[in-house]
Structures are given as structure tokens and as C-alpha cells.
């Protein structure tokens, strides 16, 4: 039970802040936490989602800082620097995708990953992604959705990966102001820090000029893979 929570000192260490900064953020409602016996306690799942939401609202410099913070919390067997190109091979790019609804898109992408031998429990993953979407859509105003379960599910995958699907006409996926979504990244992780760091890295790529438009214009997985390699290689 203790391992499910941060106290002020451990959260400060995790975020690379001073304990006084964490306490002030908590008291001002900037961090999800609660007092228990006059001590601040922070649920790790809630902090995970707070960090995730912070990534979505961050600019380029803030995203770089997020990646630096998370590099310090990677398991020893993971590289310090991650790149999308290393986790999204062409065989995990579903172009074209012919799904006609939000539910069928999620099902099709999970089943596609399973057919490639990367996902062992496609039905469970699809259910977990739908549950995450019901909390708050991962669709962004740029026509991209970052699909994932609420927490990493290491028992469902052989190793971390990202899959991509593109729908030419776009789907109503819960994006801001009814924006249709055309690109869908599925992030499958085995560790919280990896998951958040990959989201931050993808978010940085999405902010690069012409990255999204070039992916939307692709007609096959090979072209999409080349675009990802090009932009990922040039990302600082």
C-alpha cells in the first residue's frame, strides 16, 4: 500500500523539485494530493495522469524538460534516450485503416498489433483503451490521438512498442471542437516513465512543422516510416 503513494520528499525527488516547492504546489491545488494524518500523500496513479495531462499542455522547451526528468527514472535496462523510430517499425503501421467508428478503430489497431506478434491480449488492451478514452479523450486538436491504457500493462506485451494507424477521411474521436482525427498512435509500455517519456517525445514530433501533414499525405507504411525516421533523426 505504501508503494502506491508518494510523500512530499519522494515526490520532490521524482519531479526533481524541492520539497517546499511540492508542498506549495499541493497547497495551491496544482498537484493531485490529499492530507492523511496531517501528512501529504500523492497517489502514484493520479500523479501519473497529472504528468500525462501536463505533457499535452506543454511547449517544446517544457517537453524537453519532461524528457530529461524522466530519463532519470528509467529502469536500468532501458536506454537513456528513446526515439520513436526505434519502437515504431513499418510492420506496426496500419495504412490504410478502414475503421468507421471509434470502437472499431481501437479494436482494429489492437488486433493488428496482435497479428504482428507484439500484443498478447488485444481484447483486454482494447477494453483498457476505451476505459481511458471514457475518462478523457486522447484526441488532440491537430487531428492526432495518442491511444493507451490508464497504466502500462507489461503482461500484455513482449516489449514496449508504438503502432500507428491512418484514416483518410478522419473519425469523430472526441477531439476539441469536433475536430476529426486521422492519425492514431497506440503507445504500449511496460513502465510508467517509459510511457510518459514516449508521450513527451511524440508530442515534440507533432509540434514539428509539416510532420503531421506529411504523415496524413502518406499512402503506405514505408512512406510513413521514412517520414518518422527523418523527423526523429533531426529532433534535438
PDB file of N, CA and C in Angstrom, residues 95-181:
ATOM      1  N   UNK A  95      -1.670   1.371 -42.650  1.00  0.00           N
ATOM      2  CA  UNK A  95      -2.092   2.310 -43.678  1.00  0.00           C
ATOM      3  C   UNK A  95      -2.356   1.516 -44.956  1.00  0.00           C
ATOM      4  N   UNK A  96      -3.603   1.550 -45.451  1.00  0.00           N
ATOM      5  CA  UNK A  96      -4.735   2.311 -44.919  1.00  0.00           C
ATOM      6  C   UNK A  96      -5.443   1.558 -43.794  1.00  0.00           C
ATOM      7  N   UNK A  97      -6.150   2.313 -42.968  1.00  0.00           N
ATOM      8  CA  UNK A  97      -7.030   1.735 -41.961  1.00  0.00           C
ATOM      9  C   UNK A  97      -8.456   2.092 -42.352  1.00  0.00           C
ATOM     10  N   UNK A  98      -9.319   1.104 -42.380  1.00  0.00           N
ATOM     11  CA  UNK A  98     -10.676   1.312 -42.887  1.00  0.00           C
ATOM     12  C   UNK A  98     -11.743   1.340 -41.794  1.00  0.00           C
ATOM     13  N   UNK A  99     -11.322   1.525 -40.559  1.00  0.00           N
ATOM     14  CA  UNK A  99     -12.300   1.577 -39.459  1.00  0.00           C
ATOM     15  C   UNK A  99     -13.269   2.739 -39.678  1.00  0.00           C
ATOM     16  N   UNK A 100     -14.510   2.532 -39.248  1.00  0.00           N
ATOM     17  CA  UNK A 100     -15.544   3.545 -39.476  1.00  0.00           C
ATOM     18  C   UNK A 100     -16.106   4.116 -38.178  1.00  0.00           C
ATOM     19  N   UNK A 101     -15.561   3.680 -37.041  1.00  0.00           N
ATOM     20  CA  UNK A 101     -16.050   4.194 -35.757  1.00  0.00           C
ATOM     21  C   UNK A 101     -14.910   4.193 -34.759  1.00  0.00           C
ATOM     22  N   UNK A 102     -15.102   4.898 -33.655  1.00  0.00           N
ATOM     23  CA  UNK A 102     -14.094   4.955 -32.611  1.00  0.00           C
ATOM     24  C   UNK A 102     -13.810   3.562 -32.062  1.00  0.00           C
ATOM     25  N   UNK A 103     -14.873   2.802 -31.784  1.00  0.00           N
ATOM     26  CA  UNK A 103     -14.696   1.473 -31.211  1.00  0.00           C
ATOM     27  C   UNK A 103     -13.987   0.536 -32.177  1.00  0.00           C
ATOM     28  N   UNK A 104     -14.376   0.570 -33.460  1.00  0.00           N
ATOM     29  CA  UNK A 104     -13.752  -0.334 -34.424  1.00  0.00           C
ATOM     30  C   UNK A 104     -12.294   0.043 -34.666  1.00  0.00           C
ATOM     31  N   UNK A 105     -11.977   1.343 -34.599  1.00  0.00           N
ATOM     32  CA  UNK A 105     -10.582   1.766 -34.754  1.00  0.00           C
ATOM     33  C   UNK A 105      -9.721   1.179 -33.648  1.00  0.00           C
ATOM     34  N   UNK A 106     -10.191   1.293 -32.425  1.00  0.00           N
ATOM     35  CA  UNK A 106      -9.438   0.753 -31.285  1.00  0.00           C
ATOM     36  C   UNK A 106      -9.268  -0.757 -31.423  1.00  0.00           C
ATOM     37  N   UNK A 107     -10.353  -1.437 -31.753  1.00  0.00           N
ATOM     38  CA  UNK A 107     -10.282  -2.890 -31.919  1.00  0.00           C
ATOM     39  C   UNK A 107      -9.323  -3.280 -33.039  1.00  0.00           C
ATOM     40  N   UNK A 108      -9.443  -2.600 -34.185  1.00  0.00           N
ATOM     41  CA  UNK A 108      -8.620  -2.947 -35.345  1.00  0.00           C
ATOM     42  C   UNK A 108      -7.135  -2.729 -35.068  1.00  0.00           C
ATOM     43  N   UNK A 109      -6.801  -1.633 -34.405  1.00  0.00           N
ATOM     44  CA  UNK A 109      -5.389  -1.344 -34.149  1.00  0.00           C
ATOM     45  C   UNK A 109      -4.798  -2.329 -33.151  1.00  0.00           C
ATOM     46  N   UNK A 110      -5.566  -2.690 -32.137  1.00  0.00           N
ATOM     47  CA  UNK A 110      -5.082  -3.681 -31.166  1.00  0.00           C
ATOM     48  C   UNK A 110      -4.927  -5.048 -31.814  1.00  0.00           C
ATOM     49  N   UNK A 111      -5.893  -5.439 -32.640  1.00  0.00           N
ATOM     50  CA  UNK A 111      -5.807  -6.725 -33.320  1.00  0.00           C
ATOM     51  C   UNK A 111      -4.638  -6.740 -34.306  1.00  0.00           C
ATOM     52  N   UNK A 112      -4.406  -5.624 -34.961  1.00  0.00           N
ATOM     53  CA  UNK A 112      -3.281  -5.500 -35.886  1.00  0.00           C
ATOM     54  C   UNK A 112      -1.958  -5.721 -35.156  1.00  0.00           C
ATOM     55  N   UNK A 113      -1.801  -5.097 -33.983  1.00  0.00           N
ATOM     56  CA  UNK A 113      -0.582  -5.278 -33.198  1.00  0.00           C
ATOM     57  C   UNK A 113      -0.427  -6.730 -32.755  1.00  0.00           C
ATOM     58  N   UNK A 114      -1.552  -7.370 -32.432  1.00  0.00           N
ATOM     59  CA  UNK A 114      -1.509  -8.780 -32.034  1.00  0.00           C
ATOM     60  C   UNK A 114      -1.087  -9.668 -33.202  1.00  0.00           C
ATOM     61  N   UNK A 115      -1.559  -9.359 -34.390  1.00  0.00           N
ATOM     62  CA  UNK A 115      -1.196 -10.142 -35.575  1.00  0.00           C
ATOM     63  C   UNK A 115       0.287 -10.049 -35.888  1.00  0.00           C
ATOM     64  N   UNK A 116       0.905  -8.955 -35.466  1.00  0.00           N
ATOM     65  CA  UNK A 116       2.347  -8.796 -35.672  1.00  0.00           C
ATOM     66  C   UNK A 116       3.155  -9.442 -34.550  1.00  0.00           C
ATOM     67  N   UNK A 117       2.463 -10.085 -33.615  1.00  0.00           N
ATOM     68  CA  UNK A 117       3.136 -10.776 -32.522  1.00  0.00           C
ATOM     69  C   UNK A 117       3.625  -9.878 -31.410  1.00  0.00           C
ATOM     70  N   UNK A 118       3.098  -8.629 -31.338  1.00  0.00           N
ATOM     71  CA  UNK A 118       3.583  -7.689 -30.330  1.00  0.00           C
ATOM     72  C   UNK A 118       2.638  -7.523 -29.145  1.00  0.00           C
ATOM     73  N   UNK A 119       1.399  -7.924 -29.307  1.00  0.00           N
ATOM     74  CA  UNK A 119       0.398  -7.741 -28.257  1.00  0.00           C
ATOM     75  C   UNK A 119      -0.291  -9.080 -28.014  1.00  0.00           C
ATOM     76  N   UNK A 120      -0.275  -9.532 -26.765  1.00  0.00           N
ATOM     77  CA  UNK A 120      -0.812 -10.838 -26.448  1.00  0.00           C
ATOM     78  C   UNK A 120      -2.281 -10.817 -26.049  1.00  0.00           C
ATOM     79  N   UNK A 121      -2.765  -9.686 -25.608  1.00  0.00           N
ATOM     80  CA  UNK A 121      -4.149  -9.591 -25.124  1.00  0.00           C
ATOM     81  C   UNK A 121      -4.856  -8.422 -25.819  1.00  0.00           C
ATOM     82  N   UNK A 122      -5.143  -8.554 -27.114  1.00  0.00           N
ATOM     83  CA  UNK A 122      -5.745  -7.425 -27.837  1.00  0.00           C
ATOM     84  C   UNK A 122      -7.099  -7.013 -27.299  1.00  0.00           C
ATOM     85  N   UNK A 123      -7.921  -7.978 -26.883  1.00  0.00           N
ATOM     86  CA  UNK A 123      -9.240  -7.638 -26.355  1.00  0.00           C
ATOM     87  C   UNK A 123      -9.127  -6.854 -25.051  1.00  0.00           C
ATOM     88  N   UNK A 124      -8.224  -7.280 -24.180  1.00  0.00           N
ATOM     89  CA  UNK A 124      -8.030  -6.569 -22.914  1.00  0.00           C
ATOM     90  C   UNK A 124      -7.454  -5.171 -23.154  1.00  0.00           C
ATOM     91  N   UNK A 125      -6.519  -5.070 -24.091  1.00  0.00           N
ATOM     92  CA  UNK A 125      -5.941  -3.764 -24.395  1.00  0.00           C
ATOM     93  C   UNK A 125      -7.006  -2.828 -24.955  1.00  0.00           C
ATOM     94  N   UNK A 126      -7.825  -3.328 -25.868  1.00  0.00           N
ATOM     95  CA  UNK A 126      -8.884  -2.504 -26.447  1.00  0.00           C
ATOM     96  C   UNK A 126      -9.855  -2.030 -25.367  1.00  0.00           C
ATOM     97  N   UNK A 127     -10.205  -2.915 -24.466  1.00  0.00           N
ATOM     98  CA  UNK A 127     -11.107  -2.545 -23.370  1.00  0.00           C
ATOM     99  C   UNK A 127     -10.473  -1.486 -22.476  1.00  0.00           C
ATOM    100  N   UNK A 128      -9.178  -1.638 -22.182  1.00  0.00           N
ATOM    101  CA  UNK A 128      -8.480  -0.688 -21.329  1.00  0.00           C
ATOM    102  C   UNK A 128      -8.353   0.677 -22.011  1.00  0.00           C
ATOM    103  N   UNK A 129      -8.132   0.682 -23.317  1.00  0.00           N
ATOM    104  CA  UNK A 129      -8.041   1.942 -24.054  1.00  0.00           C
ATOM    105  C   UNK A 129      -9.393   2.641 -24.067  1.00  0.00           C
ATOM    106  N   UNK A 130     -10.454   1.887 -24.280  1.00  0.00           N
ATOM    107  CA  UNK A 130     -11.791   2.511 -24.272  1.00  0.00           C
ATOM    108  C   UNK A 130     -12.094   3.109 -22.901  1.00  0.00           C
ATOM    109  N   UNK A 131     -11.687   2.412 -21.846  1.00  0.00           N
ATOM    110  CA  UNK A 131     -11.904   2.940 -20.497  1.00  0.00           C
ATOM    111  C   UNK A 131     -11.137   4.241 -20.306  1.00  0.00           C
ATOM    112  N   UNK A 132      -9.921   4.313 -20.836  1.00  0.00           N
ATOM    113  CA  UNK A 132      -9.134   5.549 -20.753  1.00  0.00           C
ATOM    114  C   UNK A 132      -9.805   6.669 -21.550  1.00  0.00           C
ATOM    115  N   UNK A 133     -10.314   6.352 -22.714  1.00  0.00           N
ATOM    116  CA  UNK A 133     -10.977   7.354 -23.547  1.00  0.00           C
ATOM    117  C   UNK A 133     -12.247   7.884 -22.893  1.00  0.00           C
ATOM    118  N   UNK A 134     -12.922   7.037 -22.129  1.00  0.00           N
ATOM    119  CA  UNK A 134     -14.137   7.472 -21.444  1.00  0.00           C
ATOM    120  C   UNK A 134     -13.826   8.489 -20.354  1.00  0.00           C
ATOM    121  N   UNK A 135     -12.633   8.387 -19.750  1.00  0.00           N
ATOM    122  CA  UNK A 135     -12.225   9.363 -18.746  1.00  0.00           C
ATOM    123  C   UNK A 135     -11.975  10.722 -19.391  1.00  0.00           C
ATOM    124  N   UNK A 136     -11.239  10.704 -20.470  1.00  0.00           N
ATOM    125  CA  UNK A 136     -10.897  11.940 -21.187  1.00  0.00           C
ATOM    126  C   UNK A 136     -10.279  11.533 -22.515  1.00  0.00           C
ATOM    127  N   UNK A 137     -10.823  12.041 -23.606  1.00  0.00           N
ATOM    128  CA  UNK A 137     -10.326  11.650 -24.921  1.00  0.00           C
ATOM    129  C   UNK A 137      -8.864  12.042 -25.100  1.00  0.00           C
ATOM    130  N   UNK A 138      -8.111  11.164 -25.743  1.00  0.00           N
ATOM    131  CA  UNK A 138      -6.717  11.460 -26.054  1.00  0.00           C
ATOM    132  C   UNK A 138      -6.578  12.140 -27.412  1.00  0.00           C
ATOM    133  N   UNK A 139      -7.717  12.438 -28.061  1.00  0.00           N
ATOM    134  CA  UNK A 139      -7.686  13.127 -29.349  1.00  0.00           C
ATOM    135  C   UNK A 139      -7.291  14.592 -29.150  1.00  0.00           C
ATOM    136  N   UNK A 140      -6.371  15.054 -29.978  1.00  0.00           N
ATOM    137  CA  UNK A 140      -5.861  16.409 -29.895  1.00  0.00           C
ATOM    138  C   UNK A 140      -6.466  17.275 -31.000  1.00  0.00           C
ATOM    139  N   UNK A 141      -6.300  18.562 -30.879  1.00  0.00           N
ATOM    140  CA  UNK A 141      -6.882  19.467 -31.860  1.00  0.00           C
ATOM    141  C   UNK A 141      -6.142  19.454 -33.188  1.00  0.00           C
ATOM    142  N   UNK A 142      -5.002  18.777 -33.253  1.00  0.00           N
ATOM    143  CA  UNK A 142      -4.258  18.678 -34.506  1.00  0.00           C
ATOM    144  C   UNK A 142      -4.635  17.449 -35.328  1.00  0.00           C
ATOM    145  N   UNK A 143      -5.678  16.727 -34.908  1.00  0.00           N
ATOM    146  CA  UNK A 143      -6.121  15.562 -35.664  1.00  0.00           C
ATOM    147  C   UNK A 143      -5.391  14.284 -35.342  1.00  0.00           C
ATOM    148  N   UNK A 144      -4.727  14.254 -34.181  1.00  0.00           N
ATOM    149  CA  UNK A 144      -3.961  13.084 -33.743  1.00  0.00           C
ATOM    150  C   UNK A 144      -4.507  12.605 -32.405  1.00  0.00           C
ATOM    151  N   UNK A 145      -4.555  11.286 -32.204  1.00  0.00           N
ATOM    152  CA  UNK A 145      -4.921  10.705 -30.911  1.00  0.00           C
ATOM    153  C   UNK A 145      -3.776   9.829 -30.429  1.00  0.00           C
ATOM    154  N   UNK A 146      -3.519   9.868 -29.119  1.00  0.00           N
ATOM    155  CA  UNK A 146      -2.445   9.083 -28.500  1.00  0.00           C
ATOM    156  C   UNK A 146      -3.080   8.017 -27.616  1.00  0.00           C
ATOM    157  N   UNK A 147      -3.382   6.882 -28.194  1.00  0.00           N
ATOM    158  CA  UNK A 147      -4.124   5.834 -27.502  1.00  0.00           C
ATOM    159  C   UNK A 147      -3.230   5.064 -26.532  1.00  0.00           C
ATOM    160  N   UNK A 148      -3.802   4.754 -25.368  1.00  0.00           N
ATOM    161  CA  UNK A 148      -3.076   3.969 -24.373  1.00  0.00           C
ATOM    162  C   UNK A 148      -4.016   3.626 -23.229  1.00  0.00           C
ATOM    163  N   UNK A 149      -3.709   2.578 -22.478  1.00  0.00           N
ATOM    164  CA  UNK A 149      -4.489   2.279 -21.265  1.00  0.00           C
ATOM    165  C   UNK A 149      -4.129   3.253 -20.158  1.00  0.00           C
ATOM    166  N   UNK A 150      -4.863   3.230 -19.062  1.00  0.00           N
ATOM    167  CA  UNK A 150      -4.599   4.165 -17.956  1.00  0.00           C
ATOM    168  C   UNK A 150      -3.212   3.970 -17.374  1.00  0.00           C
ATOM    169  N   UNK A 151      -2.756   2.743 -17.304  1.00  0.00           N
ATOM    170  CA  UNK A 151      -1.408   2.445 -16.805  1.00  0.00           C
ATOM    171  C   UNK A 151      -0.770   1.418 -17.728  1.00  0.00           C
ATOM    172  N   UNK A 152       0.545   1.374 -17.805  1.00  0.00           N
ATOM    173  CA  UNK A 152       1.229   0.354 -18.602  1.00  0.00           C
ATOM    174  C   UNK A 152       0.806  -1.061 -18.176  1.00  0.00           C
ATOM    175  N   UNK A 153       0.746  -1.943 -19.154  1.00  0.00           N
ATOM    176  CA  UNK A 153       0.336  -3.325 -18.911  1.00  0.00           C
ATOM    177  C   UNK A 153       1.418  -4.266 -19.431  1.00  0.00           C
ATOM    178  N   UNK A 154       2.491  -4.468 -18.665  1.00  0.00           N
ATOM    179  CA  UNK A 154       3.618  -5.265 -19.153  1.00  0.00           C
ATOM    180  C   UNK A 154       3.276  -6.722 -19.434  1.00  0.00           C
ATOM    181  N   UNK A 155       2.247  -7.251 -18.805  1.00  0.00           N
ATOM    182  CA  UNK A 155       1.916  -8.661 -19.014  1.00  0.00           C
ATOM    183  C   UNK A 155       1.213  -8.896 -20.346  1.00  0.00           C
ATOM    184  N   UNK A 156       0.848  -7.842 -21.042  1.00  0.00           N
ATOM    185  CA  UNK A 156       0.129  -7.991 -22.312  1.00  0.00           C
ATOM    186  C   UNK A 156       1.030  -7.847 -23.531  1.00  0.00           C
ATOM    187  N   UNK A 157       2.288  -7.482 -23.324  1.00  0.00           N
ATOM    188  CA  UNK A 157       3.172  -7.213 -24.455  1.00  0.00           C
ATOM    189  C   UNK A 157       4.490  -7.942 -24.275  1.00  0.00           C
ATOM    190  N   UNK A 158       5.194  -8.150 -25.395  1.00  0.00           N
ATOM    191  CA  UNK A 158       6.512  -8.779 -25.292  1.00  0.00           C
ATOM    192  C   UNK A 158       7.581  -7.748 -24.972  1.00  0.00           C
ATOM    193  N   UNK A 159       7.386  -6.513 -25.447  1.00  0.00           N
ATOM    194  CA  UNK A 159       8.294  -5.398 -25.174  1.00  0.00           C
ATOM    195  C   UNK A 159       7.568  -4.121 -25.590  1.00  0.00           C
ATOM    196  N   UNK A 160       8.004  -2.963 -25.112  1.00  0.00           N
ATOM    197  CA  UNK A 160       7.319  -1.717 -25.459  1.00  0.00           C
ATOM    198  C   UNK A 160       7.312  -1.479 -26.971  1.00  0.00           C
ATOM    199  N   UNK A 161       6.221  -0.916 -27.461  1.00  0.00           N
ATOM    200  CA  UNK A 161       6.125  -0.588 -28.879  1.00  0.00           C
ATOM    201  C   UNK A 161       5.127   0.537 -29.086  1.00  0.00           C
ATOM    202  N   UNK A 162       5.182   1.110 -30.278  1.00  0.00           N
ATOM    203  CA  UNK A 162       4.188   2.080 -30.720  1.00  0.00           C
ATOM    204  C   UNK A 162       3.658   1.610 -32.064  1.00  0.00           C
ATOM    205  N   UNK A 163       2.347   1.660 -32.231  1.00  0.00           N
ATOM    206  CA  UNK A 163       1.715   1.346 -33.512  1.00  0.00           C
ATOM    207  C   UNK A 163       1.026   2.608 -34.029  1.00  0.00           C
ATOM    208  N   UNK A 164       0.826   2.661 -35.331  1.00  0.00           N
ATOM    209  CA  UNK A 164       0.226   3.840 -35.953  1.00  0.00           C
ATOM    210  C   UNK A 164      -0.819   3.420 -36.976  1.00  0.00           C
ATOM    211  N   UNK A 165      -1.954   4.098 -36.959  1.00  0.00           N
ATOM    212  CA  UNK A 165      -2.987   3.899 -37.976  1.00  0.00           C
ATOM    213  C   UNK A 165      -3.371   5.249 -38.564  1.00  0.00           C
ATOM    214  N   UNK A 166      -3.701   5.257 -39.849  1.00  0.00           N
ATOM    215  CA  UNK A 166      -4.146   6.482 -40.508  1.00  0.00           C
ATOM    216  C   UNK A 166      -5.465   6.228 -41.210  1.00  0.00           C
ATOM    217  N   UNK A 167      -6.424   7.114 -41.010  1.00  0.00           N
ATOM    218  CA  UNK A 167      -7.719   7.052 -41.679  1.00  0.00           C
ATOM    219  C   UNK A 167      -7.843   8.282 -42.568  1.00  0.00           C
ATOM    220  N   UNK A 168      -8.074   8.076 -43.844  1.00  0.00           N
ATOM    221  CA  UNK A 168      -8.060   9.186 -44.794  1.00  0.00           C
ATOM    222  C   UNK A 168      -9.114  10.243 -44.484  1.00  0.00           C
ATOM    223  N   UNK A 169     -10.328   9.811 -44.214  1.00  0.00           N
ATOM    224  CA  UNK A 169     -11.414  10.776 -44.018  1.00  0.00           C
ATOM    225  C   UNK A 169     -11.475  11.314 -42.594  1.00  0.00           C
ATOM    226  N   UNK A 170     -10.831  10.659 -41.666  1.00  0.00           N
ATOM    227  CA  UNK A 170     -10.894  11.072 -40.268  1.00  0.00           C
ATOM    228  C   UNK A 170     -12.123  10.543 -39.576  1.00  0.00           C
ATOM    229  N   UNK A 171     -12.043  10.496 -38.247  1.00  0.00           N
ATOM    230  CA  UNK A 171     -13.150   9.992 -37.427  1.00  0.00           C
ATOM    231  C   UNK A 171     -13.475  10.995 -36.329  1.00  0.00           C
ATOM    232  N   UNK A 172     -14.752  11.084 -35.935  1.00  0.00           N
ATOM    233  CA  UNK A 172     -15.064  11.831 -34.707  1.00  0.00           C
ATOM    234  C   UNK A 172     -14.575  11.017 -33.515  1.00  0.00           C
ATOM    235  N   UNK A 173     -13.592  11.522 -32.797  1.00  0.00           N
ATOM    236  CA  UNK A 173     -12.935  10.737 -31.753  1.00  0.00           C
ATOM    237  C   UNK A 173     -12.900  11.483 -30.420  1.00  0.00           C
ATOM    238  N   UNK A 174     -13.692  12.543 -30.343  1.00  0.00           N
ATOM    239  CA  UNK A 174     -13.721  13.305 -29.100  1.00  0.00           C
ATOM    240  C   UNK A 174     -12.747  14.454 -29.065  1.00  0.00           C
ATOM    241  N   UNK A 175     -12.220  14.835 -30.234  1.00  0.00           N
ATOM    242  CA  UNK A 175     -11.274  15.938 -30.291  1.00  0.00           C
ATOM    243  C   UNK A 175     -11.922  17.271 -29.978  1.00  0.00           C
ATOM    244  N   UNK A 176     -11.128  18.262 -29.602  1.00  0.00           N
ATOM    245  CA  UNK A 176     -11.658  19.591 -29.279  1.00  0.00           C
ATOM    246  C   UNK A 176     -12.443  20.191 -30.445  1.00  0.00           C
ATOM    247  N   UNK A 177     -13.580  20.788 -30.112  1.00  0.00           N
ATOM    248  CA  UNK A 177     -14.419  21.474 -31.097  1.00  0.00           C
ATOM    249  C   UNK A 177     -14.815  20.570 -32.255  1.00  0.00           C
ATOM    250  N   UNK A 178     -14.924  19.277 -32.004  1.00  0.00           N
ATOM    251  CA  UNK A 178     -15.397  18.357 -33.026  1.00  0.00           C
ATOM    252  C   UNK A 178     -14.410  18.064 -34.137  1.00  0.00           C
ATOM    253  N   UNK A 179     -13.122  18.373 -33.919  1.00  0.00           N
ATOM    254  CA  UNK A 179     -12.094  18.102 -34.928  1.00  0.00           C
ATOM    255  C   UNK A 179     -12.027  16.604 -35.205  1.00  0.00           C
ATOM    256  N   UNK A 180     -11.998  16.234 -36.491  1.00  0.00           N
ATOM    257  CA  UNK A 180     -11.869  14.830 -36.854  1.00  0.00           C
ATOM    258  C   UNK A 180     -10.425  14.367 -36.670  1.00  0.00           C
ATOM    259  N   UNK A 181     -10.257  13.106 -36.319  1.00  0.00           N
ATOM    260  CA  UNK A 181      -8.927  12.547 -36.059  1.00  0.00           C
ATOM    261  C   UNK A 181      -8.537  11.608 -37.197  1.00  0.00           C
TER     262      UNK A 181
END
